[in-house]
Short mmCIF file of C-alpha atoms in Angstrom, two decimals:
data_model
loop_
_atom_site.label_atom_id
_atom_site.label_comp_id
_atom_site.label_asym_id
_atom_site.label_seq_id
_atom_site.Cartn_x
_atom_site.Cartn_y
_atom_site.Cartn_z
CA UNK A 1 -87.29 -41.85 36.95
CA UNK A 2 -87.09 -45.48 38.05
CA UNK A 3 -90.38 -47.43 38.13
CA UNK A 4 -92.12 -47.70 41.54
CA UNK A 5 -91.01 -51.31 41.92
CA UNK A 6 -87.36 -50.50 41.38
CA UNK A 7 -84.94 -50.03 44.21
CA UNK A 8 -84.06 -46.30 44.22
CA UNK A 9 -80.87 -47.08 46.16
CA UNK A 10 -79.51 -49.16 43.30
CA UNK A 11 -76.96 -47.31 41.21
CA UNK A 12 -78.12 -49.22 38.15
CA UNK A 13 -81.53 -47.56 38.40
CA UNK A 14 -79.96 -44.17 37.70
CA UNK A 15 -79.38 -44.27 33.96
CA UNK A 16 -77.44 -41.03 33.83
CA UNK A 17 -74.97 -42.40 36.36
CA UNK A 18 -74.61 -45.62 34.37
CA UNK A 19 -73.84 -43.55 31.26
CA UNK A 20 -71.39 -41.45 33.28
CA UNK A 21 -69.69 -44.59 34.63
CA UNK A 22 -69.30 -46.08 31.16
CA UNK A 23 -67.86 -42.77 29.95
CA UNK A 24 -65.48 -42.62 32.89
CA UNK A 25 -64.34 -46.22 32.39
CA UNK A 26 -63.83 -45.69 28.64
CA UNK A 27 -61.78 -42.52 28.99
CA UNK A 28 -59.76 -43.99 31.90
CA UNK A 29 -58.85 -47.10 29.90
CA UNK A 30 -57.99 -44.90 26.93
CA UNK A 31 -55.75 -42.69 29.06
CA UNK A 32 -53.92 -45.61 30.66
CA UNK A 33 -53.30 -47.24 27.27
CA UNK A 34 -52.18 -43.89 25.86
CA UNK A 35 -49.67 -43.44 28.68
CA UNK A 36 -47.98 -46.77 28.01
CA UNK A 37 -47.83 -46.42 24.22
CA UNK A 38 -46.50 -42.85 24.32
CA UNK A 39 -43.69 -43.74 26.74
CA UNK A 40 -42.74 -46.84 24.74
CA UNK A 41 -42.83 -45.00 21.41
CA UNK A 42 -40.80 -42.06 22.70
CA UNK A 43 -38.13 -44.34 24.12
CA UNK A 44 -38.06 -46.37 20.90
CA UNK A 45 -37.52 -43.19 18.88
CA UNK A 46 -34.81 -41.62 21.05
CA UNK A 47 -33.47 -44.10 23.59
CA UNK A 48 -33.10 -41.20 26.05
CA UNK A 49 -34.42 -41.38 29.60
CA UNK A 50 -34.73 -37.57 29.60
CA UNK A 51 -37.54 -37.75 27.05
CA UNK A 52 -39.50 -40.02 29.38
CA UNK A 53 -39.24 -37.28 31.99
CA UNK A 54 -40.49 -34.74 29.44
CA UNK A 55 -43.66 -36.80 29.01
CA UNK A 56 -44.40 -36.35 32.71
CA UNK A 57 -43.60 -32.64 32.46
CA UNK A 58 -45.96 -31.92 29.55
CA UNK A 59 -48.71 -33.76 31.42
CA UNK A 60 -48.07 -32.13 34.80
CA UNK A 61 -47.76 -28.47 33.77
CA UNK A 62 -51.27 -28.06 32.28
CA UNK A 63 -52.89 -29.95 35.16
CA UNK A 64 -51.56 -27.40 37.66
CA UNK A 65 -51.34 -24.17 35.68
CA UNK A 66 -54.85 -24.41 34.17
CA UNK A 67 -56.71 -25.87 37.16
CA UNK A 68 -58.16 -22.60 38.49
CA UNK A 69 -59.22 -21.46 35.01
CA UNK A 70 -60.83 -24.86 34.39
CA UNK A 71 -62.68 -24.59 37.72
CA UNK A 72 -64.02 -21.14 36.77
CA UNK A 73 -65.22 -22.50 33.42
CA UNK A 74 -66.92 -25.47 35.13
CA UNK A 75 -68.98 -23.09 37.27
CA UNK A 76 -69.80 -20.65 34.46
CA UNK A 77 -70.67 -22.93 31.54
CA UNK A 78 -72.57 -26.14 30.88
CA UNK A 79 -70.28 -28.80 32.36
CA UNK A 80 -71.50 -31.51 30.03
CA UNK A 81 -70.57 -29.44 26.98
CA UNK A 82 -67.18 -28.62 28.47
CA UNK A 83 -66.47 -32.34 29.00
CA UNK A 84 -67.67 -33.27 25.51
CA UNK A 85 -65.55 -30.54 23.87
CA UNK A 86 -62.45 -31.41 25.92
CA UNK A 87 -62.74 -35.13 25.20
CA UNK A 88 -63.25 -34.44 21.49
CA UNK A 89 -59.97 -32.50 21.49
CA UNK A 90 -58.25 -35.38 23.27
CA UNK A 91 -59.68 -37.87 20.79
CA UNK A 92 -58.56 -35.77 17.80
CA UNK A 93 -55.04 -35.42 19.24
CA UNK A 94 -54.87 -39.21 19.58
CA UNK A 95 -56.11 -39.65 16.01
CA UNK A 96 -53.32 -37.29 14.96
CA UNK A 97 -50.81 -39.55 16.72
CA UNK A 98 -52.29 -42.60 14.97
CA UNK A 99 -52.19 -41.04 11.50
CA UNK A 100 -48.67 -39.62 11.85
CA UNK A 101 -47.38 -42.92 13.24
CA UNK A 102 -49.01 -44.90 10.43
CA UNK A 103 -47.54 -42.59 7.77
CA UNK A 104 -44.10 -42.54 9.45
CA UNK A 105 -44.14 -38.76 9.94
CA UNK A 106 -43.70 -38.89 13.69
CA UNK A 107 -40.80 -37.85 15.91
CA UNK A 108 -40.42 -37.20 19.64
CA UNK A 109 -41.37 -33.52 19.38
CA UNK A 110 -44.54 -34.28 17.45
CA UNK A 111 -45.52 -36.86 20.06
CA UNK A 112 -44.74 -34.49 22.94
CA UNK A 113 -46.67 -31.66 21.26
CA UNK A 114 -49.80 -33.75 20.76
CA UNK A 115 -49.50 -35.15 24.30
CA UNK A 116 -49.35 -31.56 25.55
CA UNK A 117 -52.56 -30.73 23.62
CA UNK A 118 -54.18 -33.85 25.06
CA UNK A 119 -53.05 -32.96 28.59
CA UNK A 120 -54.31 -29.38 28.23
CA UNK A 121 -57.75 -30.60 27.20
CA UNK A 122 -57.73 -33.14 30.04
CA UNK A 123 -56.90 -30.37 32.52
CA UNK A 124 -59.84 -28.30 31.25
CA UNK A 125 -62.13 -31.34 31.49
CA UNK A 126 -61.29 -32.39 35.05
CA UNK A 127 -63.25 -29.97 37.29
CA UNK A 128 -66.35 -30.16 35.07
CA UNK A 129 -66.32 -33.95 35.04
CA UNK A 130 -65.88 -34.25 38.82
CA UNK A 131 -68.58 -31.66 39.49
CA UNK A 132 -71.21 -33.52 37.44
CA UNK A 133 -71.42 -36.61 39.63
CA UNK A 134 -73.45 -35.15 42.57
CA UNK A 135 -76.27 -34.21 40.17
CA UNK A 136 -76.62 -37.73 38.80
CA UNK A 137 -77.58 -39.61 42.00
CA UNK A 138 -79.39 -38.73 45.26
CA UNK A 139 -77.08 -37.38 47.99
CA UNK A 140 -77.64 -40.47 50.16
CA UNK A 141 -75.94 -42.78 47.66
CA UNK A 142 -73.28 -40.36 46.41
CA UNK A 143 -70.51 -42.14 48.38
CA UNK A 144 -71.46 -45.43 46.71
CA UNK A 145 -71.44 -43.72 43.33
CA UNK A 146 -67.99 -42.31 44.03
CA UNK A 147 -66.76 -45.76 45.06
CA UNK A 148 -68.12 -47.23 41.83
CA UNK A 149 -66.47 -44.41 39.92
CA UNK A 150 -63.17 -45.20 41.63
CA UNK A 151 -63.53 -48.86 40.64
CA UNK A 152 -63.47 -47.79 37.00
CA UNK A 153 -60.25 -45.86 37.57
CA UNK A 154 -58.60 -48.67 39.51
CA UNK A 155 -59.57 -51.29 36.93
CA UNK A 156 -58.22 -49.08 34.16
CA UNK A 157 -54.97 -48.59 36.07
CA UNK A 158 -54.56 -52.35 36.49
CA UNK A 159 -55.62 -53.59 33.06
CA UNK A 160 -55.13 -50.62 30.73
CA UNK A 161 -51.29 -50.60 30.58
CA UNK A 162 -51.14 -54.37 30.06
CA UNK A 163 -53.76 -54.19 27.30
CA UNK A 164 -51.90 -51.32 25.67
CA UNK A 165 -48.67 -53.30 25.82
CA UNK A 166 -50.26 -56.33 24.16
CA UNK A 167 -51.85 -54.24 21.39
CA UNK A 168 -48.53 -52.49 20.80
CA UNK A 169 -47.33 -55.74 19.19
CA UNK A 170 -49.59 -54.85 16.24
CA UNK A 171 -48.14 -51.33 16.11
CA UNK A 172 -48.40 -48.05 17.99
CA UNK A 173 -51.01 -46.78 15.53
CA UNK A 174 -53.30 -49.67 16.53
CA UNK A 175 -53.12 -48.69 20.20
CA UNK A 176 -53.78 -45.06 19.31
CA UNK A 177 -56.77 -46.12 17.24
CA UNK A 178 -58.27 -48.10 20.13
CA UNK A 179 -57.63 -45.16 22.49
CA UNK A 180 -59.45 -42.80 20.12
CA UNK A 181 -62.43 -45.18 19.93
CA UNK A 182 -62.58 -45.30 23.74
CA UNK A 183 -62.47 -41.50 24.02
CA UNK A 184 -65.24 -41.01 21.48
CA UNK A 185 -67.28 -43.70 23.25
CA UNK A 186 -66.97 -41.51 26.33
CA UNK A 187 -68.02 -38.46 24.30
CA UNK A 188 -71.13 -40.29 23.10
CA UNK A 189 -72.13 -41.44 26.59
CA UNK A 190 -71.61 -38.01 28.19
CA UNK A 191 -73.60 -36.30 25.43
CA UNK A 192 -76.51 -38.71 26.00
CA UNK A 193 -76.83 -38.48 29.80
CA UNK A 194 -79.41 -36.23 31.43
CA UNK A 195 -77.72 -33.46 33.37
CA UNK A 196 -79.19 -30.21 34.62
CA UNK A 197 -77.10 -27.32 35.89
CA UNK A 198 -78.41 -23.96 37.06
CA UNK A 199 -75.94 -21.63 35.37
CA UNK A 200 -75.13 -18.43 37.28
CA UNK A 201 -74.86 -14.99 35.76
CA UNK A 202 -71.80 -14.92 33.54
CA UNK A 203 -68.88 -13.04 35.07
CA UNK A 204 -65.36 -12.52 33.71
CA UNK A 205 -62.45 -14.47 35.11
CA UNK A 206 -60.89 -12.21 37.72
CA UNK A 207 -58.46 -12.81 40.56
CA UNK A 208 -61.45 -12.90 42.93
CA UNK A 209 -63.48 -15.44 40.93
CA UNK A 210 -60.49 -17.65 40.08
CA UNK A 211 -59.45 -17.91 43.73
CA UNK A 212 -63.01 -18.18 45.06
CA UNK A 213 -62.49 -21.92 45.60
CA UNK A 214 -59.55 -21.25 47.94
CA UNK A 215 -61.60 -18.64 49.81
CA UNK A 216 -64.49 -21.09 50.15
CA UNK A 217 -62.29 -23.93 51.43
CA UNK A 218 -60.57 -21.65 53.95
CA UNK A 219 -63.95 -20.75 55.47
CA UNK A 220 -65.25 -24.32 55.72
CA UNK A 221 -63.33 -26.21 58.44
CA UNK A 222 -64.56 -29.66 57.40
CA UNK A 223 -63.64 -29.15 53.75
CA UNK A 224 -60.29 -27.61 54.67
CA UNK A 225 -59.62 -30.49 57.05
CA UNK A 226 -60.22 -33.31 54.55
CA UNK A 227 -58.32 -31.64 51.69
CA UNK A 228 -55.30 -30.77 53.84
CA UNK A 229 -55.36 -34.21 55.47
CA UNK A 230 -55.12 -35.78 52.02
CA UNK A 231 -52.30 -33.42 51.06
CA UNK A 232 -50.05 -34.21 54.02
CA UNK A 233 -50.91 -37.91 54.26
CA UNK A 234 -49.96 -38.45 50.60
CA UNK A 235 -46.83 -36.30 50.99
CA UNK A 236 -45.61 -38.49 53.84
CA UNK A 237 -46.95 -41.85 52.74
CA UNK A 238 -45.34 -42.17 49.30
CA UNK A 239 -43.61 -45.49 49.98
CA UNK A 240 -44.82 -46.96 46.68
CA UNK A 241 -42.27 -44.77 44.88
CA UNK A 242 -39.56 -46.89 46.54
CA UNK A 243 -40.92 -50.26 45.40
CA UNK A 244 -38.03 -51.05 43.00
CA UNK A 245 -35.54 -50.57 45.86
CA UNK A 246 -37.54 -52.77 48.24
CA UNK A 247 -38.05 -55.46 45.60
CA UNK A 248 -34.38 -55.66 44.61
CA UNK A 249 -32.41 -54.83 47.77
CA UNK A 250 -34.64 -55.86 50.67
CA UNK A 251 -37.05 -58.54 49.44
CA UNK A 252 -34.49 -59.92 46.95
CA UNK A 253 -37.04 -60.60 44.24
CA UNK A 254 -37.08 -59.90 40.52
CA UNK A 255 -39.33 -58.04 38.11
CA UNK A 256 -42.15 -60.51 38.80
CA UNK A 257 -42.06 -59.61 42.50
CA UNK A 258 -42.04 -55.92 41.69
CA UNK A 259 -45.12 -56.46 39.55
CA UNK A 260 -46.89 -58.19 42.44
CA UNK A 261 -45.96 -55.35 44.79
CA UNK A 262 -47.20 -52.70 42.35
CA UNK A 263 -50.48 -54.54 41.85
CA UNK A 264 -51.25 -55.18 45.53
CA UNK A 265 -52.51 -51.65 46.43
CA UNK A 266 -54.77 -51.57 43.36
CA UNK A 267 -56.26 -54.98 44.23
CA UNK A 268 -56.95 -53.83 47.79
CA UNK A 269 -58.52 -50.60 46.58
CA UNK A 270 -60.60 -52.42 43.98
CA UNK A 271 -62.06 -54.94 46.46
CA UNK A 272 -62.85 -52.28 49.05
CA UNK A 273 -64.33 -50.12 46.30
CA UNK A 274 -66.70 -52.94 45.34
CA UNK A 275 -67.84 -53.20 48.97
CA UNK A 276 -68.31 -49.44 49.34
CA UNK A 277 -70.31 -49.29 46.11
CA UNK A 278 -72.90 -51.61 47.67
CA UNK A 279 -72.91 -50.45 51.30
CA UNK A 280 -73.61 -46.97 52.62
CA UNK A 281 -71.56 -45.26 55.33
CA UNK A 282 -74.21 -43.89 57.69
CA UNK A 283 -72.50 -43.19 61.03
CA UNK A 284 -69.23 -41.90 62.46
CA UNK A 285 -67.85 -41.01 59.04
CA UNK A 286 -65.33 -38.59 60.55
CA UNK A 287 -63.75 -41.20 62.80
CA UNK A 288 -63.91 -43.82 60.05
CA UNK A 289 -61.97 -41.48 57.78
CA UNK A 290 -59.33 -40.77 60.43
CA UNK A 291 -59.08 -44.49 61.23
CA UNK A 292 -58.60 -45.27 57.53
CA UNK A 293 -55.79 -42.72 57.17
CA UNK A 294 -54.20 -44.08 60.36
CA UNK A 295 -54.52 -47.58 58.89
CA UNK A 296 -52.75 -46.27 55.78
CA UNK A 297 -49.90 -45.08 58.01
CA UNK A 298 -49.69 -48.39 59.92
CA UNK A 299 -49.69 -50.35 56.64
CA UNK A 300 -46.86 -48.14 55.37
CA UNK A 301 -44.90 -48.81 58.55
CA UNK A 302 -45.45 -52.58 58.30
CA UNK A 303 -44.31 -52.49 54.68
CA UNK A 304 -41.18 -50.55 55.67
CA UNK A 305 -40.22 -53.11 58.32
CA UNK A 306 -41.15 -56.24 56.35
CA UNK A 307 -38.45 -58.51 54.97
CA UNK A 308 -40.72 -61.09 53.32
CA UNK A 309 -42.61 -60.72 50.05
CA UNK A 310 -45.94 -62.05 51.30
CA UNK A 311 -46.06 -59.65 54.28
CA UNK A 312 -45.07 -56.71 52.09
CA UNK A 313 -47.84 -57.58 49.62
CA UNK A 314 -50.35 -57.89 52.46
CA UNK A 315 -49.31 -54.48 53.83
CA UNK A 316 -49.66 -52.87 50.38
CA UNK A 317 -53.02 -54.59 49.89
CA UNK A 318 -54.23 -53.08 53.17
CA UNK A 319 -52.70 -49.72 52.23
CA UNK A 320 -54.78 -49.62 49.03
CA UNK A 321 -57.96 -50.60 50.86
CA UNK A 322 -57.53 -47.97 53.58
CA UNK A 323 -56.76 -45.35 50.96
CA UNK A 324 -59.97 -46.18 49.09
CA UNK A 325 -62.07 -45.75 52.25
CA UNK A 326 -60.59 -42.36 53.09
CA UNK A 327 -60.71 -41.24 49.44
CA UNK A 328 -64.42 -42.02 49.10
CA UNK A 329 -65.30 -40.27 52.38
CA UNK A 330 -63.15 -37.23 51.60
CA UNK A 331 -64.48 -36.91 48.07
CA UNK A 332 -68.14 -37.28 49.04
CA UNK A 333 -67.81 -34.88 51.98
CA UNK A 334 -66.24 -32.18 49.82
CA UNK A 335 -68.89 -32.55 47.12
CA UNK A 336 -71.82 -32.57 49.56
CA UNK A 337 -70.53 -29.59 51.56
CA UNK A 338 -70.00 -27.50 48.43
CA UNK A 339 -72.88 -25.72 46.66
CA UNK A 340 -73.24 -26.59 43.00
CA UNK A 341 -72.17 -23.16 41.78
CA UNK A 342 -68.80 -23.61 43.56
CA UNK A 343 -68.07 -27.28 42.84
CA UNK A 344 -65.94 -26.61 39.79
CA UNK A 345 -63.57 -24.23 41.55
CA UNK A 346 -63.37 -26.32 44.71
CA UNK A 347 -62.68 -29.43 42.62
CA UNK A 348 -59.95 -27.50 40.81
CA UNK A 349 -58.22 -26.56 44.06
CA UNK A 350 -58.56 -30.12 45.29
CA UNK A 351 -57.01 -31.44 42.07
CA UNK A 352 -54.04 -29.09 42.48
CA UNK A 353 -53.45 -30.44 45.99
CA UNK A 354 -53.78 -34.06 44.80
CA UNK A 355 -51.46 -33.65 41.80
CA UNK A 356 -48.91 -31.69 43.80
CA UNK A 357 -48.92 -34.07 46.76
CA UNK A 358 -48.52 -37.12 44.52
CA UNK A 359 -45.56 -35.62 42.69
CA UNK A 360 -43.92 -34.10 45.77
CA UNK A 361 -44.62 -37.25 47.79
CA UNK A 362 -42.58 -39.33 45.36
CA UNK A 363 -39.84 -36.69 45.42
CA UNK A 364 -39.84 -36.60 49.24
CA UNK A 365 -39.63 -40.38 49.47
CA UNK A 366 -36.78 -40.49 46.98
CA UNK A 367 -34.82 -37.78 48.76
CA UNK A 368 -35.29 -39.38 52.18
CA UNK A 369 -34.26 -42.76 50.78
CA UNK A 370 -31.10 -41.18 49.35
CA UNK A 371 -30.25 -39.63 52.72
CA UNK A 372 -31.42 -42.28 55.19
CA UNK A 373 -32.01 -45.45 53.17
CA UNK A 374 -35.25 -46.95 51.86
CA UNK A 375 -36.43 -48.60 55.10
CA UNK A 376 -36.02 -45.50 57.33
CA UNK A 377 -37.58 -43.31 54.64
CA UNK A 378 -40.71 -45.48 54.40
CA UNK A 379 -40.89 -45.83 58.20
CA UNK A 380 -40.65 -42.05 58.65
CA UNK A 381 -43.50 -41.68 56.16
CA UNK A 382 -45.73 -44.11 58.05
CA UNK A 383 -44.99 -42.51 61.43
CA UNK A 384 -45.47 -39.05 59.96
CA UNK A 385 -48.89 -40.05 58.65
CA UNK A 386 -49.93 -41.17 62.14
CA UNK A 387 -48.71 -37.86 63.59
CA UNK A 388 -50.73 -35.95 60.97
CA UNK A 389 -53.86 -37.92 61.88
CA UNK A 390 -53.41 -37.12 65.57
CA UNK A 391 -52.88 -33.40 64.87
CA UNK A 392 -55.83 -33.15 62.48
CA UNK A 393 -58.14 -34.87 64.98
CA UNK A 394 -57.17 -32.17 67.49
CA UNK A 395 -57.26 -29.21 65.09
CA UNK A 396 -60.54 -30.19 63.35
CA UNK A 397 -62.82 -31.44 66.15
CA UNK A 398 -65.95 -30.89 64.06
CA UNK A 399 -64.59 -33.23 61.43
CA UNK A 400 -63.72 -35.79 64.10
CA UNK A 401 -67.28 -35.67 65.46
CA UNK A 402 -68.94 -35.71 62.06
CA UNK A 403 -71.58 -38.45 61.91
CA UNK A 404 -72.91 -38.29 58.35
CA UNK A 405 -71.53 -37.31 54.99
CA UNK A 406 -74.57 -35.24 54.15
CA UNK A 407 -74.49 -32.28 56.47
CA UNK A 408 -76.31 -28.99 56.79
CA UNK A 409 -73.56 -26.60 57.88
CA UNK A 410 -74.00 -22.86 58.18
CA UNK A 411 -74.27 -21.04 54.87
CA UNK A 412 -71.12 -19.39 53.60
CA UNK A 413 -71.30 -16.74 50.95
CA UNK A 414 -69.97 -18.00 47.62
CA UNK A 415 -68.38 -15.87 44.96
CA UNK A 416 -70.01 -16.10 41.54
#
């Protein structure tokens, strides 16, 4: 407990959250560095673009196929122990990559196999890790905690690949070694934080318990509204997948311009995340969320129609900022509207939607660009996002009128 003179609204006063944040930052940096070194090593070994696609496949399959099982485990077992065990497996897989690389006993199939083990453990970790956060801070400052948590992810996404690339000069085994240290730092911090979870009566994994998260979401209009809004907005607003085309053919810039375009959304999200981590959203959260998603659509449309680099960067900067606002509101609303004994399974369903929409959104943007051209494809995505916002405001009036993130909706029976 913080001392009486401390500010209870300060995230720094909640030591368990600070430990969680350090763990999250460490594992995120480790993952981003791992991603860059694995892709570079695989391509160096084979020179085949197909193998780069296989990396994405061995990461994507566990994240979708094991999500419901991981959600069931998160609600049945101690989440902290699940996270520690999963991250230990990830760390050991990375150590295996380091040792085999150092001893020159590595080939593409060994790398892909250990990446698959790492991805499987990461899939099992996800719902438990996400479900821990609401227990570490008071509900009133959960949105700020989620914003701070997102800052760690955004910073890792911006700096981690570059750091991994620089360290790769010393050898792939060096990067793997640093990644392993970061993962075991996360293990140490998670094992030290104070976390209490009221475990329910143990029940076997059945069709009913595995799909309880879907049943719960279907019966909660606000939760269904925010999750489905995210799904369709990301599906339609995947203009960032077309950045190489815009950089080369429309903005007539080189690799340096593409780098600026790729970094702009992360910078916007990072700055807005800093603001949200220090300021609470206390009124009209439903309309703020819809306005943010609409802003995302408008920014996508501006980017599609821009023919100058500075305007395109500004549009992508705004796109990242609007996305951060809606992401924090959506994430906090889902967590606060879900009882603790269901958070793992609901988080699992949410992660399936997020992973699927990200992958399919890039596919949809690529297909539209092939049929219509890059500019019409991005413009259709922006307009489609605005149409989705209008429809969701009509179909989910309770969400539109929602004033606060912390709500006291009618009780819905959960499935143990």
